[in-house]
Short mmCIF file of C-alpha atoms in Angstrom, two decimals:
data_model
loop_
_atom_site.label_atom_id
_atom_site.label_comp_id
_atom_site.label_asym_id
_atom_site.label_seq_id
_atom_site.Cartn_x
_atom_site.Cartn_y
_atom_site.Cartn_z
CA MET A 281 217.03 -136.32 225.36
CA LEU A 282 220.27 -137.08 227.27
CA ASN A 283 223.60 -136.49 225.63
CA SER A 284 226.47 -138.93 226.05
CA HIS A 285 227.70 -137.25 229.22
CA GLY A 286 224.31 -137.27 230.91
CA LEU A 287 223.77 -140.93 230.01
CA PHE A 288 227.15 -141.78 231.47
CA LEU A 289 226.29 -140.07 234.79
CA ALA A 290 222.90 -141.81 235.01
CA ILE A 291 224.53 -145.23 234.55
CA LEU A 292 227.22 -144.32 237.07
CA TRP A 293 224.64 -143.40 239.71
CA LEU A 294 222.73 -146.66 239.14
CA LEU A 295 225.93 -148.69 239.45
CA ALA A 296 226.92 -146.81 242.61
CA GLY A 297 223.52 -147.36 244.22
CA GLY A 298 223.48 -151.00 243.21
CA GLY A 299 227.03 -151.47 244.50
CA ILE A 300 226.19 -150.03 247.89
CA PHE A 301 223.10 -152.25 248.15
CA VAL A 302 225.10 -155.38 247.23
CA PHE A 303 227.85 -154.43 249.70
CA ALA A 304 225.29 -153.97 252.52
CA ARG A 305 223.74 -157.40 251.81
CA TRP A 306 227.16 -159.05 251.69
CA LEU A 307 228.29 -157.38 254.92
CA GLY A 308 225.06 -158.46 256.67
CA ARG A 309 225.67 -162.13 255.75
CA VAL A 310 229.25 -161.92 256.97
CA LEU A 311 228.23 -160.45 260.35
CA ASP A 312 225.56 -163.15 260.80
CA LYS A 313 228.39 -165.66 261.20
CA PHE A 314 229.59 -163.93 264.37
CA PRO A 315 227.80 -163.90 267.75
CA LEU A 316 227.24 -160.16 267.99
CA GLU A 317 224.81 -158.11 269.96
CA PRO A 318 222.11 -156.49 267.78
CA ASP A 319 223.30 -152.97 268.67
CA THR A 320 226.91 -153.86 267.92
CA ARG A 321 225.93 -155.48 264.62
CA ARG A 322 223.89 -152.36 263.72
CA LEU A 323 226.77 -150.01 264.52
CA ILE A 324 229.17 -152.06 262.39
CA MET A 325 226.71 -152.07 259.51
CA ILE A 326 226.13 -148.32 259.75
CA GLY A 327 229.85 -147.61 260.01
CA PHE A 328 231.05 -149.70 257.04
CA VAL A 329 228.09 -148.87 254.81
CA GLY A 330 228.48 -145.18 255.71
CA ILE A 331 232.17 -145.25 254.78
CA VAL A 332 231.44 -146.94 251.45
CA LEU A 333 228.49 -144.63 250.84
CA PHE A 334 230.61 -141.54 251.56
CA GLY A 335 233.44 -142.71 249.32
CA THR A 336 231.06 -143.60 246.52
CA LEU A 337 229.18 -140.32 246.73
CA ASN A 338 232.47 -138.35 246.82
CA PHE A 339 233.76 -140.20 243.72
CA VAL A 340 230.52 -139.71 241.81
CA TRP A 341 230.32 -136.06 242.86
CA ARG A 342 233.85 -135.37 241.61
CA ILE A 343 233.12 -136.95 238.28
CA SER A 344 229.83 -135.12 237.89
CA HIS A 345 231.53 -131.83 238.94
CA TYR A 346 234.57 -131.93 236.64
CA THR A 347 233.48 -134.02 233.71
CA PRO A 348 230.76 -131.64 232.43
CA GLN A 349 233.30 -128.82 232.27
CA ASP A 350 235.83 -130.97 230.43
CA THR A 351 233.17 -132.26 228.09
CA ALA A 352 231.86 -128.75 227.44
CA ASP A 353 235.39 -127.67 226.56
CA SER A 354 235.80 -130.52 224.11
CA VAL A 355 232.45 -129.74 222.53
CA THR A 356 233.43 -126.08 222.26
CA ASP A 357 236.68 -127.07 220.59
CA SER A 358 234.87 -129.04 217.93
CA GLU A 359 231.99 -126.62 217.40
CA THR A 360 233.79 -123.22 217.56
CA PRO A 361 237.21 -122.08 216.30
CA ALA A 362 240.19 -122.81 218.52
CA ILE A 363 242.31 -120.09 220.10
CA GLY A 364 243.67 -117.86 217.33
CA THR A 365 240.98 -118.89 214.86
CA ASP A 366 238.25 -116.43 215.78
CA ASP A 367 238.58 -114.91 212.31
CA ALA A 368 239.79 -115.87 208.84
CA ASP A 369 243.31 -114.54 209.44
CA GLY A 370 243.67 -116.60 212.59
CA LEU A 371 242.43 -119.69 210.77
CA MET A 372 244.94 -119.15 207.95
CA GLN A 373 247.77 -118.57 210.40
CA LEU A 374 246.93 -121.79 212.24
CA HIS A 375 246.47 -124.12 209.28
CA TYR A 376 248.16 -122.39 206.32
CA PRO A 377 250.93 -120.14 207.69
CA ASP A 378 252.79 -120.08 204.34
CA LEU A 379 249.78 -118.71 202.48
CA GLN A 380 249.08 -116.24 205.29
CA ALA A 381 252.69 -114.98 205.16
CA HIS A 382 252.40 -114.47 201.40
CA ARG A 383 249.06 -112.68 201.88
CA GLN A 384 250.60 -110.36 204.46
CA ASN A 385 253.55 -109.53 202.21
CA LEU A 386 251.16 -108.89 199.34
CA LYS A 387 249.02 -106.50 201.37
CA GLU A 388 252.06 -104.67 202.74
CA ARG A 389 253.44 -104.17 199.23
CA ARG A 390 250.07 -102.91 197.98
CA ALA A 391 249.86 -100.45 200.87
CA ALA A 392 253.41 -99.24 200.14
CA LEU A 393 252.57 -98.68 196.47
CA LEU A 394 249.41 -96.75 197.31
CA ASN A 395 251.45 -94.49 199.60
CA PHE A 396 254.04 -94.21 196.85
CA PHE A 397 251.46 -92.94 194.36
CA LYS A 398 250.30 -90.32 196.87
CA ASP A 399 253.82 -89.17 197.71
CA ILE A 400 255.08 -89.06 194.13
CA GLN A 401 252.46 -86.41 193.39
CA LEU A 402 254.04 -84.27 196.09
CA TRP A 403 257.51 -85.01 194.72
CA ALA A 404 256.41 -83.81 191.29
CA GLN A 405 255.18 -80.52 192.76
CA ALA A 406 258.46 -79.99 194.61
CA SER A 407 260.66 -81.23 191.72
CA PRO A 408 259.04 -80.12 188.45
CA HIS A 409 262.33 -80.58 186.56
CA HIS A 410 261.96 -84.34 187.01
CA ILE A 411 258.30 -84.77 186.13
CA THR A 412 259.12 -86.93 183.10
CA PHE A 413 261.13 -89.32 185.26
CA LEU A 414 258.48 -89.45 187.99
CA GLN A 415 255.72 -90.07 185.46
CA SER A 416 257.66 -93.04 184.06
CA LEU A 417 257.83 -94.49 187.58
CA ILE A 418 254.07 -94.10 187.98
CA ASN A 419 253.49 -95.89 184.68
CA ILE A 420 255.79 -98.77 185.66
CA HIS A 421 254.46 -99.37 189.15
CA TRP A 422 250.82 -98.79 188.26
CA LYS A 423 250.92 -101.99 186.22
CA SER A 424 252.42 -103.84 189.19
CA GLN A 425 249.82 -102.38 191.52
CA GLU A 426 246.99 -103.55 189.26
CA ASP A 427 248.36 -107.10 189.14
CA LEU A 428 248.94 -107.17 192.91
CA LYS A 429 245.41 -105.87 193.47
CA GLU A 430 243.93 -108.58 191.25
CA ALA A 431 245.85 -111.30 193.10
CA ASP A 432 244.94 -109.86 196.51
CA GLU A 433 241.23 -109.72 195.73
CA ALA A 434 241.21 -113.27 194.32
CA VAL A 435 242.97 -114.64 197.40
CA ASP A 436 240.68 -112.76 199.77
CA LEU A 437 237.60 -114.19 198.07
CA SER A 438 238.93 -117.74 198.42
CA VAL A 439 239.80 -117.19 202.08
CA GLN A 440 236.40 -115.65 202.75
CA GLU A 441 234.68 -118.64 201.16
CA LEU A 442 236.84 -120.98 203.26
CA TRP A 443 235.94 -119.13 206.45
CA ILE A 444 232.20 -119.29 205.73
CA HIS A 445 232.28 -123.04 205.11
CA TYR A 446 234.59 -123.61 208.10
CA SER A 447 232.25 -121.67 210.37
CA THR A 448 229.09 -123.42 209.18
CA GLY A 449 230.29 -126.85 208.06
CA GLU A 450 232.59 -129.62 209.22
CA GLY A 451 235.79 -127.78 210.04
CA ASP A 452 238.34 -130.56 209.60
CA TYR A 453 236.90 -131.57 206.25
CA VAL A 454 236.88 -127.97 204.98
CA ILE A 455 240.50 -127.45 206.05
CA SER A 456 241.66 -130.61 204.30
CA ARG A 457 239.78 -129.72 201.11
CA PHE A 458 241.39 -126.27 200.99
CA LYS A 459 244.97 -127.53 200.83
CA PRO A 460 245.25 -127.76 197.00
CA GLU A 461 243.58 -124.34 196.70
CA ALA A 462 246.10 -122.88 199.15
CA GLU A 463 248.99 -124.06 196.97
CA ILE A 464 247.40 -122.44 193.92
CA LEU A 465 246.89 -119.17 195.78
CA VAL A 466 250.50 -119.08 196.97
CA GLU A 467 251.67 -119.51 193.39
CA ARG A 468 249.32 -116.75 192.21
CA ILE A 469 250.80 -114.38 194.78
CA ARG A 470 254.30 -115.34 193.72
CA ASP A 471 253.41 -114.60 190.09
CA ALA A 472 252.26 -111.12 191.07
CA GLN A 473 255.40 -110.57 193.13
CA ARG A 474 257.59 -111.68 190.21
CA PHE A 475 255.80 -109.19 187.97
CA ASP A 476 256.37 -106.52 190.62
CA ASN A 477 260.08 -107.38 190.61
CA THR A 478 260.05 -106.95 186.83
CA GLY A 479 258.68 -103.47 187.41
CA PHE A 480 261.58 -102.78 189.75
CA LYS A 481 264.00 -103.75 186.99
CA ALA A 482 262.27 -101.33 184.63
CA GLU A 483 262.54 -98.67 187.32
CA GLN A 484 266.28 -99.32 187.56
CA THR A 485 266.61 -98.67 183.83
CA GLU A 486 264.86 -95.31 184.22
CA VAL A 487 267.07 -94.46 187.19
CA GLN A 488 270.21 -95.28 185.23
CA ASP A 489 269.07 -93.11 182.32
CA LEU A 490 268.45 -90.22 184.71
CA LEU A 491 271.86 -90.62 186.34
CA GLU A 492 273.56 -90.63 182.95
CA GLN A 493 271.60 -87.53 181.88
CA ALA A 494 272.71 -85.63 185.00
CA GLN A 495 276.28 -86.80 184.43
CA ARG A 496 276.26 -85.49 180.84
CA GLN A 497 274.83 -82.14 181.94
CA LEU A 498 277.65 -81.63 184.44
CA ALA A 499 280.17 -81.93 181.61
CA TYR A 500 278.79 -78.95 179.68
CA THR A 501 280.90 -75.79 179.92
CA ASP A 502 278.24 -73.72 178.19
CA ILE A 503 274.52 -73.91 177.54
CA PRO A 504 274.20 -76.73 174.99
CA ALA A 505 272.68 -76.11 171.58
CA ASP A 506 269.08 -76.94 170.85
CA PRO A 507 268.99 -80.37 169.12
CA LYS A 508 266.33 -79.08 166.70
CA ASP A 509 268.15 -75.85 165.88
CA ARG A 510 271.88 -75.87 166.60
CA ARG A 511 272.02 -72.10 166.18
CA LYS A 512 269.98 -71.59 169.34
CA PRO A 513 270.84 -72.54 172.94
CA GLN A 514 268.83 -75.36 174.47
CA ALA A 515 265.84 -74.18 176.46
CA PHE A 516 265.77 -74.90 180.18
CA VAL A 517 263.74 -73.72 183.17
CA ALA A 518 265.70 -72.20 186.03
CA TYR A 519 264.95 -73.38 189.55
CA THR A 520 262.47 -71.24 191.46
CA PRO A 521 263.53 -69.81 194.84
CA GLU A 522 261.22 -72.34 196.56
CA ASN A 523 262.65 -75.35 194.71
CA ARG A 524 266.17 -74.09 195.26
CA LYS A 525 265.64 -73.59 199.01
CA MET A 526 264.28 -77.13 199.37
CA LEU A 527 267.42 -78.57 197.80
CA VAL A 528 269.77 -76.29 199.73
CA ASP A 529 268.07 -77.35 202.99
CA TRP A 530 268.55 -81.01 202.04
CA LEU A 531 272.22 -80.44 201.19
CA GLN A 532 272.69 -78.70 204.52
CA GLN A 533 271.24 -81.73 206.31
CA ARG A 534 273.77 -83.88 204.48
CA GLN A 535 276.54 -81.34 205.21
CA GLU A 536 277.53 -81.11 201.54
CA THR A 537 279.81 -78.11 202.10
CA THR A 538 281.42 -78.19 198.65
CA LEU A 539 278.08 -78.02 196.86
CA LEU A 540 276.68 -75.41 199.22
CA ASN A 541 279.67 -73.14 198.65
CA ALA A 542 279.33 -73.42 194.88
CA LEU A 543 275.60 -72.68 195.01
CA SER A 544 276.20 -69.74 197.34
CA GLN A 545 278.68 -68.23 194.86
CA LEU A 546 276.23 -68.66 191.99
CA ASP A 547 273.41 -67.15 194.06
CA ASP A 548 275.54 -64.13 194.91
CA ASN A 549 276.52 -63.86 191.27
CA GLN A 550 272.88 -63.84 190.19
CA HIS A 551 272.02 -61.09 192.67
CA GLN A 552 274.88 -58.96 191.31
CA ILE A 553 273.77 -59.58 187.72
CA THR A 554 270.16 -58.67 188.52
CA THR A 555 271.28 -55.45 190.19
CA LYS A 556 273.43 -54.48 187.19
CA LEU A 557 270.57 -55.13 184.77
CA GLN A 558 268.22 -52.97 186.84
CA GLN A 559 270.74 -50.15 186.80
CA LEU A 560 271.18 -50.41 183.04
CA GLN A 561 267.42 -50.39 182.53
CA THR A 562 267.23 -47.20 184.59
CA PHE A 563 269.94 -45.54 182.49
CA MET A 564 268.13 -46.52 179.30
CA GLN A 565 264.91 -44.96 180.53
CA GLN A 566 266.72 -41.75 181.41
CA THR A 567 268.45 -41.20 178.05
CA ASP A 568 266.83 -39.72 175.01
CA ASN A 569 269.91 -40.10 172.85
CA ARG A 570 269.35 -42.80 170.26
CA ALA A 571 273.03 -43.57 169.83
CA LEU A 572 273.56 -44.04 173.59
CA TYR A 573 270.34 -46.05 173.80
CA GLU A 574 271.59 -48.49 171.15
CA ALA A 575 274.96 -48.80 172.86
CA LEU A 576 273.26 -49.61 176.19
CA GLN A 577 271.12 -52.24 174.48
CA LYS A 578 274.27 -54.14 173.52
CA VAL A 579 275.54 -53.95 177.09
CA ILE A 580 272.21 -55.17 178.46
CA ALA A 581 272.21 -58.10 175.99
CA SER A 582 275.64 -59.13 177.31
CA TRP A 583 274.40 -59.09 180.93
CA GLN A 584 271.25 -60.97 179.98
CA ASP A 585 273.37 -63.68 178.32
CA LEU A 586 275.48 -63.83 181.47
CA SER A 587 272.31 -64.17 183.57
CA ARG A 588 271.18 -67.18 181.52
CA TYR A 589 274.65 -68.71 181.75
CA ASN A 590 274.72 -68.28 185.54
CA GLN A 591 271.22 -69.76 185.85
CA TYR A 592 272.28 -72.76 183.77
CA ALA A 593 275.34 -73.28 185.97
CA ASP A 594 273.03 -73.24 188.98
CA TYR A 595 270.68 -75.59 187.14
CA GLN A 596 273.50 -78.09 186.43
CA ILE A 597 274.35 -78.49 190.12
CA LEU A 598 270.78 -78.44 191.41
CA PHE A 599 269.54 -80.94 188.82
CA ALA A 600 272.24 -83.47 189.73
CA ALA A 601 271.72 -82.91 193.47
CA GLU A 602 267.97 -83.35 193.07
CA VAL A 603 268.54 -86.74 191.45
CA GLY A 604 270.17 -87.84 194.71
CA LEU A 605 267.24 -86.51 196.74
CA LEU A 606 264.67 -88.34 194.60
CA LEU A 607 266.59 -91.62 194.75
CA GLU A 608 266.76 -91.29 198.52
CA LYS A 609 262.98 -90.86 198.67
CA LEU A 610 262.43 -93.68 196.20
CA SER A 611 264.53 -96.18 198.18
CA ALA A 612 262.02 -96.04 201.04
CA TYR A 613 259.43 -97.76 198.83
CA HIS A 614 261.60 -100.59 197.58
CA PRO A 615 260.73 -104.12 198.79
CA LYS A 616 262.98 -105.22 201.63
CA HIS A 617 264.42 -108.15 199.70
CA ILE A 618 265.43 -105.98 196.72
CA SER A 619 268.31 -103.54 196.39
CA PRO A 620 269.65 -101.52 193.43
CA ASN A 621 271.82 -103.50 191.04
CA PRO A 622 275.59 -102.91 190.99
CA ARG A 623 275.48 -100.72 187.87
CA THR A 624 272.94 -98.38 189.44
CA LEU A 625 275.00 -98.11 192.62
CA SER A 626 278.11 -97.42 190.53
CA LEU A 627 276.37 -94.65 188.57
CA ILE A 628 275.09 -93.07 191.81
CA GLN A 629 278.62 -92.97 193.20
CA GLN A 630 280.03 -91.63 189.92
CA LEU A 631 277.49 -88.82 189.81
CA HIS A 632 278.16 -87.85 193.42
CA ASP A 633 281.93 -87.83 192.86
CA SER A 634 281.57 -85.84 189.64
CA LEU A 635 279.26 -83.35 191.32
CA LEU A 636 281.73 -82.71 194.14
CA GLN A 637 284.55 -82.28 191.64
CA THR A 638 282.67 -80.25 189.04
CA ALA A 639 280.53 -77.89 191.16
CA PRO A 640 283.41 -75.61 192.23
CA GLU A 641 284.62 -75.46 188.61
CA ILE A 642 281.11 -74.58 187.37
CA ALA A 643 280.88 -71.73 189.90
CA ARG A 644 284.39 -70.54 188.96
CA ARG A 645 283.53 -70.41 185.25
CA ALA A 646 280.43 -68.36 185.99
CA GLN A 647 282.54 -65.91 187.97
CA ILE A 648 285.01 -65.63 185.08
CA ARG A 649 282.14 -64.91 182.67
CA ARG A 650 280.89 -62.15 184.95
CA THR A 651 284.35 -60.59 185.06
CA GLU A 652 284.53 -60.70 181.27
CA VAL A 653 281.21 -58.85 180.96
CA GLU A 654 282.24 -56.31 183.57
CA ARG A 655 285.40 -55.63 181.56
CA SER A 656 283.74 -55.63 178.18
CA TYR A 657 283.64 -51.87 177.96
CA SER A 658 285.03 -50.54 174.72
CA PRO A 659 284.60 -46.77 174.19
CA THR A 660 282.12 -45.84 171.54
CA SER A 661 283.05 -42.74 169.55
CA PHE A 662 280.08 -40.41 169.48
CA ILE A 663 282.16 -37.65 167.86
CA PRO A 664 281.26 -37.36 164.20
CA PRO A 665 284.15 -37.43 161.78
CA PRO A 666 285.37 -33.98 160.75
CA ALA A 667 283.80 -32.53 157.66
CA LYS A 668 285.97 -32.49 154.59
CA ARG A 669 287.36 -29.10 153.83
CA ARG A 670 287.27 -27.78 150.32
#
């Protein structure tokens, strides 16, 4: 059965043939009015009819040569997706660019959060002193990630359904019917993004608390008392050589000379303290005099207290510096349209300024404590009092 294009060509050929026949009959009648030789009349007939026949055939050939291609293109346009719509994303970009932009932002944010959850595990291993803070961030953003995931999956299902009906049904009708759904989906994505922004605000609160904690710790001139038992010093965990090296390397990259000098002094101090303690332990093992042994125990206790004080001084500086490192890492995962609020930025600057001002003083106090212990010698009289004479 002929399609519309084939029917058109068939009619065109019939009209062309009929036109040439009518023209030949008309030309014959016209030439009969002139006294022409038969050969001359025949040549004129052949010439004019040949010209008309050639022109007609050329015209019909051109139409039959180009029109099928044009028609095939138009059929292809109506039966298959246009350029850029060979998949669901292309279809969305062509007809619903606003929804597609929101979808893309949603997927990018989800991917960033998934990378964040992977990286924060590594941060926790490298920065065990801040595990509580990092865990709070996981708790906050996990809720956002779950809501973003729910929105993303719902939108993808709707788009997939649209694509199936567009590919198998009447495309224009399907596109027009999807418009109200597209508006609903955009709003659903915006709801998830607003909830994600709420999570960022909660994160800012945690960051501010951490900054204030580090600021308070820098103000201590001695190991603070345990809140549960004021008679005891507060427990803390000194930085391991590996953790310390990581932070020193980062400070070197930032060329924080003031902090590096203070940490270098404390590190040298700790080496000296460790050496002294080892020497004292050796002396204790070598003596069998109980009185001397007890005297050395008191000296060792003084050096052990100094060691804890020096470690805490080191801890004060490293803890505050590590806050800066973590916030630098964290900023890479913030949405582009969001930045820390003014109070957070102010606290970051305050902590940095305080750290630069306080670090040299912390190292100086530790050095003074060491000098005090080194000069704590007070002769012990091992000579028994003279016996009373009768």
